[in-house]
Coordinates of C-alpha atoms in Angstrom, one line a residue:
X1 CA 46.4 -22.9 16.9
X2 CA 45.5 -19.6 14.9
X3 CA 49.0 -19.0 13.8
X4 CA 49.0 -21.6 11.7
X5 CA 45.2 -21.0 10.5
X6 CA 46.2 -17.0 10.2
X7 CA 49.4 -17.8 7.7
X8 CA 46.5 -20.9 4.8
X9 CA 44.5 -18.2 5.0
X10 CA 46.9 -15.7 3.4
X11 CA 48.5 -17.9 1.4
X12 CA 45.0 -19.0 0.4
X13 CA 43.2 -15.2 -0.3
X14 CA 46.1 -15.1 -3.8
X15 CA 44.7 -17.8 -5.5
X16 CA 40.9 -17.2 -4.7
X17 CA 41.5 -13.6 -5.5
X18 CA 41.7 -14.9 -9.2
X19 CA 39.1 -17.1 -9.6
X20 CA 35.4 -15.7 -10.1
X21 CA 32.8 -14.8 -7.9
X22 CA 31.1 -17.9 -7.0
X23 CA 34.2 -19.7 -5.8
X24 CA 36.4 -16.5 -4.6
X25 CA 37.4 -15.3 -0.6
X26 CA 34.2 -14.2 0.4
X27 CA 32.6 -17.8 -0.3
X28 CA 35.4 -19.4 1.3
X29 CA 34.2 -16.8 4.9
X30 CA 31.3 -17.9 4.8
X31 CA 31.7 -21.4 4.6
X32 CA 33.6 -21.0 7.6
X33 CA 30.9 -18.3 9.2
X34 CA 28.8 -22.0 8.2
X35 CA 30.9 -24.5 9.7
X36 CA 31.7 -22.8 13.0
X37 CA 27.7 -22.0 13.2
X38 CA 27.6 -26.5 12.6
X39 CA 29.8 -26.4 15.4
X40 CA 27.1 -25.4 17.7
X41 CA 26.0 -29.1 17.8
X42 CA 28.7 -31.2 17.6
X43 CA 30.7 -32.6 19.4
X44 CA 34.7 -34.4 19.4
X45 CA 36.1 -32.2 16.5
X46 CA 39.4 -31.2 15.1
X47 CA 38.6 -27.6 15.1
X48 CA 41.8 -26.8 13.5
X49 CA 41.5 -29.9 11.1
X50 CA 38.0 -28.6 10.0
X51 CA 39.3 -25.0 9.2
X52 CA 41.9 -25.8 6.6
X53 CA 39.2 -28.2 5.3
X54 CA 37.6 -25.2 4.8
X55 CA 40.0 -23.1 3.7
X56 CA 42.0 -25.2 0.8
X57 CA 38.6 -27.1 0.2
X58 CA 38.5 -25.3 -3.2
X59 CA 42.2 -24.1 -4.4
X60 CA 42.2 -28.4 -6.6
X61 CA 38.4 -27.2 -8.1
X62 CA 39.7 -28.9 -11.6
X63 CA 37.3 -25.8 -12.9
X64 CA 39.9 -23.9 -11.7
X65 CA 43.3 -25.3 -11.5
X66 CA 46.2 -25.1 -13.7
X67 CA 49.0 -26.6 -14.0
X68 CA 51.8 -24.7 -12.1
X69 CA 49.3 -22.9 -9.6
X70 CA 50.2 -24.2 -5.1
X71 CA 48.7 -27.6 -4.6
X72 CA 46.6 -28.4 -0.7
X73 CA 49.4 -30.3 -0.3
X74 CA 52.0 -27.3 -1.1
X75 CA 50.0 -25.0 1.2
X76 CA 50.1 -26.8 4.4
X77 CA 53.6 -28.1 4.3
X78 CA 54.3 -24.7 3.8
X79 CA 52.3 -23.6 7.2
X80 CA 54.4 -26.1 8.9
X81 CA 51.1 -28.1 9.4
X82 CA 52.5 -31.6 10.5
X83 CA 51.9 -35.6 7.8
X84 CA 49.0 -36.8 10.0
X85 CA 47.0 -33.0 10.0
X86 CA 47.9 -33.2 6.5
X87 CA 45.8 -36.3 5.7
X88 CA 43.3 -35.8 7.7
X89 CA 42.5 -32.5 5.9
X90 CA 42.9 -34.2 2.2
X91 CA 40.1 -36.9 3.5
X92 CA 37.8 -33.5 4.3
X93 CA 37.8 -31.9 1.4
X94 CA 38.9 -35.6 -1.2
X95 CA 34.9 -35.7 0.2
X96 CA 32.9 -32.9 -0.8
X97 CA 32.6 -32.2 -4.5
X98 CA 29.4 -33.1 -5.8
X99 CA 30.5 -34.4 -8.4
X100 CA 26.8 -35.0 -10.3
X101 CA 25.8 -36.9 -6.3
X102 CA 28.7 -39.4 -6.9
X103 CA 31.2 -37.9 -3.7
X104 CA 32.4 -39.5 -2.0
X105 CA 32.1 -41.5 1.3
X106 CA 32.5 -39.4 4.4
X107 CA 35.0 -41.0 7.9
X108 CA 34.9 -38.5 9.9
X109 CA 32.8 -35.8 11.8
X110 CA 35.8 -32.8 10.1
X111 CA 34.5 -34.0 6.8
X112 CA 30.4 -34.1 7.3
X113 CA 31.0 -30.3 8.7
X114 CA 33.2 -29.8 6.3
X115 CA 30.9 -30.9 3.2
X116 CA 28.1 -29.3 4.4
X117 CA 29.2 -26.3 5.4
X118 CA 30.1 -25.7 1.7
X119 CA 26.3 -27.1 0.9
X120 CA 25.4 -24.7 2.5
X121 CA 26.8 -21.8 0.5
X122 CA 25.8 -23.4 -2.6
X123 CA 21.3 -23.1 -2.0
X124 CA 19.2 -20.5 -0.3
X125 CA 20.1 -16.8 -1.2
X126 CA 23.1 -16.8 -1.5
X127 CA 23.6 -19.8 -4.4
X128 CA 21.0 -18.7 -6.2
X129 CA 23.2 -15.3 -6.3
X130 CA 26.4 -17.9 -7.1
X131 CA 24.7 -19.7 -9.8
X132 CA 24.2 -17.1 -12.4
X133 CA 27.1 -15.6 -11.2
X134 CA 29.4 -18.5 -12.0
X135 CA 27.1 -19.6 -14.9
X136 CA 27.8 -15.4 -16.0
X137 CA 31.9 -15.8 -15.8
X138 CA 31.1 -19.4 -17.8
X139 CA 28.7 -17.9 -20.1
X140 CA 26.1 -19.9 -20.2
X141 CA 22.3 -19.4 -20.7
X142 CA 20.8 -18.2 -17.7
X143 CA 17.8 -20.6 -19.2
X144 CA 17.0 -23.2 -22.0
X145 CA 13.5 -24.0 -22.4
X146 CA 14.1 -27.2 -24.1
X147 CA 16.7 -28.2 -22.0
X148 CA 16.3 -30.9 -19.6
X149 CA 17.4 -31.9 -16.5
X150 CA 19.9 -34.6 -16.7
X151 CA 20.0 -38.0 -13.0
X152 CA 21.3 -40.5 -12.3
X153 CA 25.4 -39.1 -14.1
X154 CA 28.9 -40.5 -13.5
X155 CA 30.9 -37.7 -12.9
X156 CA 32.4 -37.1 -16.1
X157 CA 28.8 -36.7 -17.8
X158 CA 28.3 -33.7 -15.0
X159 CA 31.9 -31.7 -15.5
X160 CA 31.3 -32.7 -19.7
X161 CA 27.8 -30.3 -19.7
X162 CA 28.0 -26.7 -19.4
X163 CA 23.5 -26.8 -18.4
X164 CA 21.8 -23.7 -18.0
X165 CA 21.4 -21.9 -13.9
X166 CA 18.5 -22.3 -14.5
X167 CA 18.8 -26.6 -15.5
X168 CA 21.5 -26.9 -12.8
X169 CA 19.1 -25.7 -9.5
X170 CA 17.5 -29.3 -10.6
X171 CA 20.8 -30.9 -11.0
X172 CA 22.2 -30.4 -7.6
X173 CA 20.9 -27.4 -5.5
X174 CA 17.9 -28.6 -5.0
X175 CA 19.6 -32.2 -4.4
X176 CA 21.4 -31.1 -1.7
X177 CA 18.6 -30.5 1.4
X178 CA 18.6 -34.3 1.6
X179 CA 21.8 -35.0 1.7
X180 CA 22.8 -32.7 5.1
X181 CA 24.5 -35.3 7.3
X182 CA 25.4 -32.8 10.6
X183 CA 22.0 -32.0 12.3
X184 CA 23.6 -27.9 12.5
X185 CA 23.5 -28.5 8.8
X186 CA 20.2 -30.2 8.1
X187 CA 18.2 -27.2 10.0
X188 CA 19.3 -24.4 8.5
X189 CA 19.6 -26.2 4.7
X190 CA 15.8 -26.7 4.9
X191 CA 15.0 -23.1 5.3
X192 CA 17.5 -22.5 1.7
X193 CA 15.4 -25.2 -0.2
X194 CA 12.4 -23.5 1.3
X195 CA 13.4 -19.7 -0.2
X196 CA 15.1 -22.2 -3.6
X197 CA 11.2 -23.3 -4.6
X198 CA 9.6 -19.8 -4.3
X199 CA 12.4 -18.1 -6.0
X200 CA 12.2 -20.5 -9.1
X201 CA 8.5 -20.5 -9.4
X202 CA 8.6 -16.8 -9.6
X203 CA 10.7 -17.4 -11.9
X204 CA 9.2 -19.9 -14.3
X205 CA 6.1 -17.2 -13.8
X206 CA 7.5 -14.4 -15.5
X207 CA 9.9 -15.8 -18.2
X208 CA 6.1 -18.1 -19.2
X209 CA 7.8 -22.1 -18.1

């Protein structure tokens, strides 16, 4: 099992080193750590599927993917994954993305673990750092006093407008705590959510919102 995981890790490093700091290999490693922590409180888990899904989940992220880059399926084939394993990994990855709150239905405990582990890295202190790292890489404003956070968006609406980084907290990050599925994910999310709320209170005070 570890041989295939190692091959996958070596392959994806070449891809993630091209991304900005919000979605680099360090992000993947943190999500792996989150997943392992969540798995301490879950049962009947296919650990290999979880690890491969975490390693591959941002490979085809629409924010970064360019035509000609390796796909998830290509990498799974390269590292010797069976068709059954590839399907399980792909199913987990398909349900990870937030998409403005239009996430696909979770069909396995492995999918729930991968989704929660990824979303935990979007909140708390690291989530704050990643939000501003991504915003800086994309040239977005830190905040916009006139911008109103959107609700009940379609996936296209969510992705089509480049909002200020502070607005992103209200359109996504502050919603994630209540969308956690696993016992471990819910527990970790509570503390991280509380920290974000304190941060935003201080930020608003300093900028005069």
